[in-house]
PDB file of C-alpha atoms in Angstrom:
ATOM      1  CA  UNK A  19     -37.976 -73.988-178.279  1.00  0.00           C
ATOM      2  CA  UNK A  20     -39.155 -76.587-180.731  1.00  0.00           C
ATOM      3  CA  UNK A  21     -37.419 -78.477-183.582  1.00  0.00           C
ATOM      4  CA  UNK A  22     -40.712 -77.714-185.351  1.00  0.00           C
ATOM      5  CA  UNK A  23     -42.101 -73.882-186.008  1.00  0.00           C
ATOM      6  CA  UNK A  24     -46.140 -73.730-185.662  1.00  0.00           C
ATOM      7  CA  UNK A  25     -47.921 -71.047-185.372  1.00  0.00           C
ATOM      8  CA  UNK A  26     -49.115 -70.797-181.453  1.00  0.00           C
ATOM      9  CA  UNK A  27     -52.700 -70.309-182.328  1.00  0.00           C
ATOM     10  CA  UNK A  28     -55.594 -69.810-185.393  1.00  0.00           C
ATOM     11  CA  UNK A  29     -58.877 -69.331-185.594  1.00  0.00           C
ATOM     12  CA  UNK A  30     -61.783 -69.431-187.962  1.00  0.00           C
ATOM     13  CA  UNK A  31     -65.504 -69.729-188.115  1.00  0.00           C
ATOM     14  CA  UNK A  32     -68.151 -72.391-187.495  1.00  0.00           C
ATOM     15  CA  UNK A  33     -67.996 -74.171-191.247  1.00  0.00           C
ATOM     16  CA  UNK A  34     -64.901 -72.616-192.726  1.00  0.00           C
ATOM     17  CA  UNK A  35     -61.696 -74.084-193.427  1.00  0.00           C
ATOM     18  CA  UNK A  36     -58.470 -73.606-191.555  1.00  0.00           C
ATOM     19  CA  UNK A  37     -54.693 -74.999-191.939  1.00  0.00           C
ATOM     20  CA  UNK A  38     -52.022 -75.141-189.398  1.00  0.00           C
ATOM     21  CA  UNK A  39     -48.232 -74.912-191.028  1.00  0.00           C
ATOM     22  CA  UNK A  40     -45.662 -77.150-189.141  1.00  0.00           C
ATOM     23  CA  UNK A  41     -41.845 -75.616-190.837  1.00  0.00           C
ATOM     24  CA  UNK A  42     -39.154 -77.429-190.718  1.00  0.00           C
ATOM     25  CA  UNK A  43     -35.612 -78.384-191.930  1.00  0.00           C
ATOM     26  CA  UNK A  44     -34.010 -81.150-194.576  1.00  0.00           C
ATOM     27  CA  UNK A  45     -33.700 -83.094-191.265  1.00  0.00           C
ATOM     28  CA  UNK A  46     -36.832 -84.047-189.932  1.00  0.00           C
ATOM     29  CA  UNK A  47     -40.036 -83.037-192.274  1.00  0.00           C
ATOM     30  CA  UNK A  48     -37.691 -82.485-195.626  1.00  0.00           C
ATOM     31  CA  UNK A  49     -36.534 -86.428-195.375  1.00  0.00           C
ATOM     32  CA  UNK A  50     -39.670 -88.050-193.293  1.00  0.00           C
ATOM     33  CA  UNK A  51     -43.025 -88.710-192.699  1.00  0.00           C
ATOM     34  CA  UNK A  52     -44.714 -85.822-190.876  1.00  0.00           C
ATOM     35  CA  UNK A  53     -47.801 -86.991-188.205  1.00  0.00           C
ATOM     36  CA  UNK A  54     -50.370 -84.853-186.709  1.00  0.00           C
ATOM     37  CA  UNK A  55     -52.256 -85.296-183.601  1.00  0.00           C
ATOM     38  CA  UNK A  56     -55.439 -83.554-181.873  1.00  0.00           C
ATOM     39  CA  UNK A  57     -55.591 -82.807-178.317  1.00  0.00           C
ATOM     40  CA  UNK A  58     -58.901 -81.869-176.868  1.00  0.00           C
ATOM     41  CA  UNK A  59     -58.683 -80.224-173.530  1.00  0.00           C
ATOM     42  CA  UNK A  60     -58.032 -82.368-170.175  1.00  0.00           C
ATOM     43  CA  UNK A  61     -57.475 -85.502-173.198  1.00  0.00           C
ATOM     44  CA  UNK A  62     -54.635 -87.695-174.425  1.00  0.00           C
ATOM     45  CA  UNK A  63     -53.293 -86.795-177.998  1.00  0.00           C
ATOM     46  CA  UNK A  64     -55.525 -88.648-180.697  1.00  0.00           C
ATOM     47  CA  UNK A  65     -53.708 -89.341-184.785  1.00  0.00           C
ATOM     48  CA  UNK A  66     -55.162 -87.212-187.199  1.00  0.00           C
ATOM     49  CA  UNK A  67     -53.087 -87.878-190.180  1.00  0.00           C
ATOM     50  CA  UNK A  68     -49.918 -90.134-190.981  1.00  0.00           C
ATOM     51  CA  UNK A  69     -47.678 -90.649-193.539  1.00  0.00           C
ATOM     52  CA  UNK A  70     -48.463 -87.069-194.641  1.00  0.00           C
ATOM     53  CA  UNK A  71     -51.734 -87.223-195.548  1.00  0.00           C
ATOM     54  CA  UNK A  72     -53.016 -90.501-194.043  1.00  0.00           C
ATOM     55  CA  UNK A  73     -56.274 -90.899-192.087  1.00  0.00           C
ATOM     56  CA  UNK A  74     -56.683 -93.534-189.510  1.00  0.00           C
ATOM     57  CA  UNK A  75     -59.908 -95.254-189.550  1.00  0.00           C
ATOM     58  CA  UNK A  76     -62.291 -93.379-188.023  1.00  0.00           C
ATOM     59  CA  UNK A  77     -60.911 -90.046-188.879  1.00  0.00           C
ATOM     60  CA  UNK A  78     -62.848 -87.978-191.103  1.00  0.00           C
ATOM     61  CA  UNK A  79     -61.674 -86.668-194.374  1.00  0.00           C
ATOM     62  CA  UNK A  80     -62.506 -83.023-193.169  1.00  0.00           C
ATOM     63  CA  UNK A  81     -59.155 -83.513-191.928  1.00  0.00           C
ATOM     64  CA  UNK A  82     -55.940 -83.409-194.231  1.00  0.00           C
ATOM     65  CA  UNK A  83     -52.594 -83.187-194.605  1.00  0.00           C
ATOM     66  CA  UNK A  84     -49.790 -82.409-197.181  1.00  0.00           C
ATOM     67  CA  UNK A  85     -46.049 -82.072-197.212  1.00  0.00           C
ATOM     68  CA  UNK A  86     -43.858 -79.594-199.447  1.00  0.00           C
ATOM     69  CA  UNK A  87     -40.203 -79.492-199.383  1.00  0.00           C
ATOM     70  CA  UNK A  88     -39.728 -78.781-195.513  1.00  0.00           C
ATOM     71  CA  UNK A  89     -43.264 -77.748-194.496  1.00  0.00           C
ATOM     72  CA  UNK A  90     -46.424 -79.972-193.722  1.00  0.00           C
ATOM     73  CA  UNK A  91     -49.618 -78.756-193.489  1.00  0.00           C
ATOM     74  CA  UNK A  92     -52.846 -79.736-191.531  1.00  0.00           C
ATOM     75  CA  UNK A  93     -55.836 -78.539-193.345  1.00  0.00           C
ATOM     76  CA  UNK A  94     -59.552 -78.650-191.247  1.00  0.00           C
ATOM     77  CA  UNK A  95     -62.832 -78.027-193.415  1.00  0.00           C
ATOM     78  CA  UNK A  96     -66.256 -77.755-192.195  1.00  0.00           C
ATOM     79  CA  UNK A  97     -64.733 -76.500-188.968  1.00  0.00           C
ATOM     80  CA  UNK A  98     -67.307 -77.411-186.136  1.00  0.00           C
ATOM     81  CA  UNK A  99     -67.083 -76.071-182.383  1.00  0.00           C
ATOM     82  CA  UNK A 100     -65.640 -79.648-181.572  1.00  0.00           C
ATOM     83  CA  UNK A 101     -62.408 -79.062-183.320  1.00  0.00           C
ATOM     84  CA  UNK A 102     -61.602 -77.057-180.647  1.00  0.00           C
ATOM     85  CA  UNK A 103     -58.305 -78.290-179.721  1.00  0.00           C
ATOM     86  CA  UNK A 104     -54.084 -78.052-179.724  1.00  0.00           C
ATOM     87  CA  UNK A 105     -52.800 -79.335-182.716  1.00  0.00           C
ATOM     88  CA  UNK A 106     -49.308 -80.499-183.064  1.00  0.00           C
ATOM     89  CA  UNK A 107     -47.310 -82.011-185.540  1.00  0.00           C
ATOM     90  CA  UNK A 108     -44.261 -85.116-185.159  1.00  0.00           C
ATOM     91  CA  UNK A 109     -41.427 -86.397-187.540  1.00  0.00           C
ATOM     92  CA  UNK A 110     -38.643 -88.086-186.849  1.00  0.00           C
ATOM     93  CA  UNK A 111     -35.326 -85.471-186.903  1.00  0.00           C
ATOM     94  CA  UNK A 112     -31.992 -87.739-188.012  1.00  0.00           C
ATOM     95  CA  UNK A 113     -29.629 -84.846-186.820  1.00  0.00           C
ATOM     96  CA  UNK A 114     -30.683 -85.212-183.332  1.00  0.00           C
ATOM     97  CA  UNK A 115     -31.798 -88.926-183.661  1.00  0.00           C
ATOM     98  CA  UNK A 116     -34.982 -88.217-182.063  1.00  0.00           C
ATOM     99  CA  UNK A 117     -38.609 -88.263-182.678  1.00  0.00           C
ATOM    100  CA  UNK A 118     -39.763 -84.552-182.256  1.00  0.00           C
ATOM    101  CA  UNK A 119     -43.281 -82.574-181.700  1.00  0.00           C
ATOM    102  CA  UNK A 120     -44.154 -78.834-182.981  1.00  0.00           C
ATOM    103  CA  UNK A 121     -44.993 -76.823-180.232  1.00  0.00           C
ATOM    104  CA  UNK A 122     -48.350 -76.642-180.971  1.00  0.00           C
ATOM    105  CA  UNK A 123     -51.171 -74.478-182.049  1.00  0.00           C
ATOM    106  CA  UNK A 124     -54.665 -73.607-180.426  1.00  0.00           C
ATOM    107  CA  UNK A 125     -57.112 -74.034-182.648  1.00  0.00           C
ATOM    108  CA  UNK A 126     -60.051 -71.138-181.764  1.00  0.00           C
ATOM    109  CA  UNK A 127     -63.403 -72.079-183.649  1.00  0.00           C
ATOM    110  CA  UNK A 128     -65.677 -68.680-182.980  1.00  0.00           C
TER     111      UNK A 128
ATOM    112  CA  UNK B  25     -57.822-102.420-180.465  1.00  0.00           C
ATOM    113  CA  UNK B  26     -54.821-101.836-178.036  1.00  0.00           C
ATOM    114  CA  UNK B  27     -55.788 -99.687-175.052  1.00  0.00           C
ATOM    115  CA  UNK B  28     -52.542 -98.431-172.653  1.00  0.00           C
ATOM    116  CA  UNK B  29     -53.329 -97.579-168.659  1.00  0.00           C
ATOM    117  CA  UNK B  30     -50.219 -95.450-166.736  1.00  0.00           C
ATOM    118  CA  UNK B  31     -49.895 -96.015-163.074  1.00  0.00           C
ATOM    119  CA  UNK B  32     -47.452 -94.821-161.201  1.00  0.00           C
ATOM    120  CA  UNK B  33     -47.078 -92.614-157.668  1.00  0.00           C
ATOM    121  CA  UNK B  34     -48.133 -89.026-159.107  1.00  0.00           C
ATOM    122  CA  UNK B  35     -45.534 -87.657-156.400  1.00  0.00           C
ATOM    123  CA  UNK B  36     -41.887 -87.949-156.632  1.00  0.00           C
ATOM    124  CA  UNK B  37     -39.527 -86.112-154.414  1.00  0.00           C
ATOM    125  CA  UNK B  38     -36.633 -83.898-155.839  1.00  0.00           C
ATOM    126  CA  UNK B  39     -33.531 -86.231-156.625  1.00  0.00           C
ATOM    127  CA  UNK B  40     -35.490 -89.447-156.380  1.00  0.00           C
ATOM    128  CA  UNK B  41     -36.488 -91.971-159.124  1.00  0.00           C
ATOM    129  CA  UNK B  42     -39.970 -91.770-161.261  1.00  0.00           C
ATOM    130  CA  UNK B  43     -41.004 -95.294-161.826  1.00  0.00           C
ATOM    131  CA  UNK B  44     -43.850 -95.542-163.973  1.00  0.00           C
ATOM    132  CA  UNK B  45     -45.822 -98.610-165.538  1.00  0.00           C
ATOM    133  CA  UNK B  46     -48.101 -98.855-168.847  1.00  0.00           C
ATOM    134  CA  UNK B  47     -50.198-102.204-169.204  1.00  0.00           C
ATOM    135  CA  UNK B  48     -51.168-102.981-172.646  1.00  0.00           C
ATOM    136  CA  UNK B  49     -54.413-104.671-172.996  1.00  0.00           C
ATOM    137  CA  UNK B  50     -56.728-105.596-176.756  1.00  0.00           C
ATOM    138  CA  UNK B  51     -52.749-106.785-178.218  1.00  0.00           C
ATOM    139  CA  UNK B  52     -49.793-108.395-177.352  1.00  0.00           C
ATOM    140  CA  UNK B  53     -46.709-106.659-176.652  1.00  0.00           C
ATOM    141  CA  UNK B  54     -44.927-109.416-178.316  1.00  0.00           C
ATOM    142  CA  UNK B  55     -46.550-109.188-181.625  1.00  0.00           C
ATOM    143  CA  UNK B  56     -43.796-107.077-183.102  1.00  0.00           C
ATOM    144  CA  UNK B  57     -46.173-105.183-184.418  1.00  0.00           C
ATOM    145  CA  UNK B  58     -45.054-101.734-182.222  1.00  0.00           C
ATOM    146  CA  UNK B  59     -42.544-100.186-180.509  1.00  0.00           C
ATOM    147  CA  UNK B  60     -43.441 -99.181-177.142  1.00  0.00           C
ATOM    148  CA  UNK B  61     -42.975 -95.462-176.431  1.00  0.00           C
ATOM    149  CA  UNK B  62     -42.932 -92.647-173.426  1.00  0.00           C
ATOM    150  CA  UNK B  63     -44.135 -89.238-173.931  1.00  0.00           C
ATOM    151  CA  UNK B  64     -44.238 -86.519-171.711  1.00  0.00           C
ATOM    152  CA  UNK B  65     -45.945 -83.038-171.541  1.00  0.00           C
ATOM    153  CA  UNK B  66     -45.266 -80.619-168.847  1.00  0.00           C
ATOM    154  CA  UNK B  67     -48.477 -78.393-167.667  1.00  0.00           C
ATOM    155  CA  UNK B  68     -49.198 -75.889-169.897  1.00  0.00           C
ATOM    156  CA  UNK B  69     -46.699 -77.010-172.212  1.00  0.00           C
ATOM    157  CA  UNK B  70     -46.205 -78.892-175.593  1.00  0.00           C
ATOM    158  CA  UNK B  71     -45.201 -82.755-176.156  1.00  0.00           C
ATOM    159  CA  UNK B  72     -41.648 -84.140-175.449  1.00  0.00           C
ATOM    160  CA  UNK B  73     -40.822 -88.030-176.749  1.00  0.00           C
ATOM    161  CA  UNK B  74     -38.999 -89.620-173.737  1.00  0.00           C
ATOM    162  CA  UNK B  75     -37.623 -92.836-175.615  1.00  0.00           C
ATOM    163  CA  UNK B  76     -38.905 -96.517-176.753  1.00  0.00           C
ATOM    164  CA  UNK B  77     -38.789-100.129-176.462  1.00  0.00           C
ATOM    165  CA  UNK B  78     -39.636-103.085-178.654  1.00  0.00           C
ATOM    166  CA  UNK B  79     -40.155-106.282-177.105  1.00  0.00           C
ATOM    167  CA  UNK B  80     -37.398-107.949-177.246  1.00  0.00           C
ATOM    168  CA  UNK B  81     -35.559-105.267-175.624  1.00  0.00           C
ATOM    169  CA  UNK B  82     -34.080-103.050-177.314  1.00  0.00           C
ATOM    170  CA  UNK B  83     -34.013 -99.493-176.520  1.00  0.00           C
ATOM    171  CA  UNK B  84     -34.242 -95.741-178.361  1.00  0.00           C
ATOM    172  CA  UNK B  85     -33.688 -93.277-175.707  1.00  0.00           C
ATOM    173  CA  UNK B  86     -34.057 -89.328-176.790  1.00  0.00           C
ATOM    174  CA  UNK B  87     -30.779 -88.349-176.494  1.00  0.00           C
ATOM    175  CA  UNK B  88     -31.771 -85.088-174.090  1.00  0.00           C
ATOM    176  CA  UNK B  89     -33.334 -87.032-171.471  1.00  0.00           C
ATOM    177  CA  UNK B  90     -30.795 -90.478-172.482  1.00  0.00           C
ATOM    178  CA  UNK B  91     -28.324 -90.277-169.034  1.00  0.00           C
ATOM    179  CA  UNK B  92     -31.339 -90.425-166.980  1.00  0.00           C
ATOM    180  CA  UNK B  93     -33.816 -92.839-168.771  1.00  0.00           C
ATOM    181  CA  UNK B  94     -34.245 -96.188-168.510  1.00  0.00           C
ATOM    182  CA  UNK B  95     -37.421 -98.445-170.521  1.00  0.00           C
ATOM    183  CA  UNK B  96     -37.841-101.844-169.787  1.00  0.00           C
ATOM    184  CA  UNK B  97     -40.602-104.587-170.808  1.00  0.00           C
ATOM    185  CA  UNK B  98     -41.830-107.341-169.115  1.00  0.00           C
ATOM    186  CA  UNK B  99     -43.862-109.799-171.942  1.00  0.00           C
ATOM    187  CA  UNK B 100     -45.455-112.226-169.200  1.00  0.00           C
ATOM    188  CA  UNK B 101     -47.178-109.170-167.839  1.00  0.00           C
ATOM    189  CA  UNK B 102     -47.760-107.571-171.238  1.00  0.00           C
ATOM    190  CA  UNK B 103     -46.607-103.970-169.478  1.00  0.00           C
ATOM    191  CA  UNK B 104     -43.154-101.734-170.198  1.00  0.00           C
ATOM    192  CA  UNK B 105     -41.801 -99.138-167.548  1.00  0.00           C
ATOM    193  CA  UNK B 106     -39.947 -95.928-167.116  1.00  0.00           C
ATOM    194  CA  UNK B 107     -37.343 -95.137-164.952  1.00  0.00           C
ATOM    195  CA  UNK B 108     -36.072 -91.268-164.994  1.00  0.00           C
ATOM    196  CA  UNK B 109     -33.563 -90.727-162.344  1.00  0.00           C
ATOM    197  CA  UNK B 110     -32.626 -87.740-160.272  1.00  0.00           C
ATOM    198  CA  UNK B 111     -35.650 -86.106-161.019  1.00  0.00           C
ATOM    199  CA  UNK B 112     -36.672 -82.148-160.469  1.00  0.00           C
ATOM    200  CA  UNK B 113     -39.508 -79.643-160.725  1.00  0.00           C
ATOM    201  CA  UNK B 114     -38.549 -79.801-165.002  1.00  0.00           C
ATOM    202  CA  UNK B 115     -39.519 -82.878-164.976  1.00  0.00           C
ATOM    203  CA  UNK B 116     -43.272 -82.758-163.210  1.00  0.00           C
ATOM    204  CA  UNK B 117     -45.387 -83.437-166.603  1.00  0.00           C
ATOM    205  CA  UNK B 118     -48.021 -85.650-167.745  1.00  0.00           C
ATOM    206  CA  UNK B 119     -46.442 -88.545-168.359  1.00  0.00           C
ATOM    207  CA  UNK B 120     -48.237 -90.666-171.524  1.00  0.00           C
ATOM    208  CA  UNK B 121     -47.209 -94.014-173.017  1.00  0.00           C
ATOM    209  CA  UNK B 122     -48.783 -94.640-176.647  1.00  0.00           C
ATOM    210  CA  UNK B 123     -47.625 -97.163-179.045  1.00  0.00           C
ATOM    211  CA  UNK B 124     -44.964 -96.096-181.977  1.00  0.00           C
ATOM    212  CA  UNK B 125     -44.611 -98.124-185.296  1.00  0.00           C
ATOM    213  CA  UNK B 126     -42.991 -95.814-188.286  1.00  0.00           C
ATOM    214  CA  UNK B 127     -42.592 -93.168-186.037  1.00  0.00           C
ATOM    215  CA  UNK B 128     -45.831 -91.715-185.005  1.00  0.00           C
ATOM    216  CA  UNK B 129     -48.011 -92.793-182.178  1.00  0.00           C
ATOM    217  CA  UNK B 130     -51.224 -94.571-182.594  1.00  0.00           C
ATOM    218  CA  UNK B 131     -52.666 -95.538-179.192  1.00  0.00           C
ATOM    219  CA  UNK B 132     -52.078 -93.446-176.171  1.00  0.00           C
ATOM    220  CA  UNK B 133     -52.819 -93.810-172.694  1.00  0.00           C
ATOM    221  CA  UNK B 134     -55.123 -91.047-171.001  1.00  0.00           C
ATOM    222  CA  UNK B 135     -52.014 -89.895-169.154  1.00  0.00           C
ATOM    223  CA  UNK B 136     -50.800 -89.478-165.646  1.00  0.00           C
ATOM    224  CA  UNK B 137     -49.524 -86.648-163.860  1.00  0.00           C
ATOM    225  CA  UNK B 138     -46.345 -86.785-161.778  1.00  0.00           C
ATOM    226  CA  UNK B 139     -45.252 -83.968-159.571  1.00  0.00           C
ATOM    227  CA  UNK B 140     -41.940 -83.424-158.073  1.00  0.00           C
ATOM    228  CA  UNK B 141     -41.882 -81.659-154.967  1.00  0.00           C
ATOM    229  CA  UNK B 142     -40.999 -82.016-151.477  1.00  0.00           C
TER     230      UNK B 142
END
């Protein structure tokens, strides 16, 4: 059981917008930077979004991210069949002095 | 850009130790720009931090997997390792290292699968 609480999948159409909650507690997303990473099937993890609602370079801004309180939130707009992926979100949790992952969620584009 | 390769035997025998290397080419490891970090991800199943390094040695192990771990660099060869002793089926995963600064992980490697069985 993750630290993190996402929901295991979501789905949308081609061109819509979707977002992916990542819940939390006041130690890990309440008191740090949340991070969110895509994994295409048979791939590594790639960063989405840092810092809360950072983009690499190279990352485009159909992607997005916010924080409130003890919840982040990965937003995708535009949605193409390519975003077809797991998503998971990362913080750093100072109760268990780790760095900890959401368990993921399966992003369905129909 | 700093690209990370995992080698390693991708078969490990209940009990033994998994001995894995990353080499870290496109950056040095002794910038002191990262900390060096393991992740793991078991079939099927979502992402576990194993622990990291920085270059000058010191080491942040998560404390589940701590008693078992051990991350070590070696700057002339601009690689880091993992140890994880007295291993089991649990611990057969993909095992990815990816580079950590602020606590999120920029670069990965593509991954390698280990498998422990008999």
């Amino acid at each position: 059981q993750s630290v993190l609480t996402q929901p295991p999948s979501v789905s949308a159409a081609p061109g819509q917008k979707v977002t992916i909650s990542c819940s939390g507690s006041s130690s890990n997303i309440g008191n740090n930077y949340v991070s969110w990473y895509q994994q295409l099937p048979g791939t590594a993890p790639k960063l989405l979004i840092y810092d809360n609602n950072k983009r690499p370079s190279g990352i485009p801004d159909r992607f997005s991210g916010s924080k409130s309180g003890t919840s982040a939130t990965l937003g995708i707009t535009g949605l193409q069949t390519g975003d077809e992926a797991d998503y998971y979100c990362g913080t750093w949790d100072s109760s268990l002095s780790a760095l900890v992952f959401g368990g993921g969620t399966k992003l369905t584009v129909l | 850009q700093v690209q990370l390769q995992e080698s390693g035997p991708g078969l490990v025998k209940p009990s033994q130790t998994l001995s894995l290397t990353c080499t870290v080419s496109g950056g040095s490891i002794s910038s002191g720009d990262y900390y060096w970090s393991w992740i793991r991800q078991p079939p099927g199943k979502g992402l576990e931090w194993i622990g990291y390094i920085y270059y000058s040695g010191s080491t942040y192990y998560n404390p589940s997997l701590k008693s078992r771990v051990t991350i070590s660099v070696d700057t002339s060869k601009n690689q880091f390792s993992l140890k994880l002793s007295s291993v089991t089926a649990a611990d057969t995963a993909v095992y990815y290292c990816a580079t950590t600064p602020d606590y999120r992980f920029d670069y990965w490697g593509q991954g390698t699968l280990v498998t422990v069985s008999s």
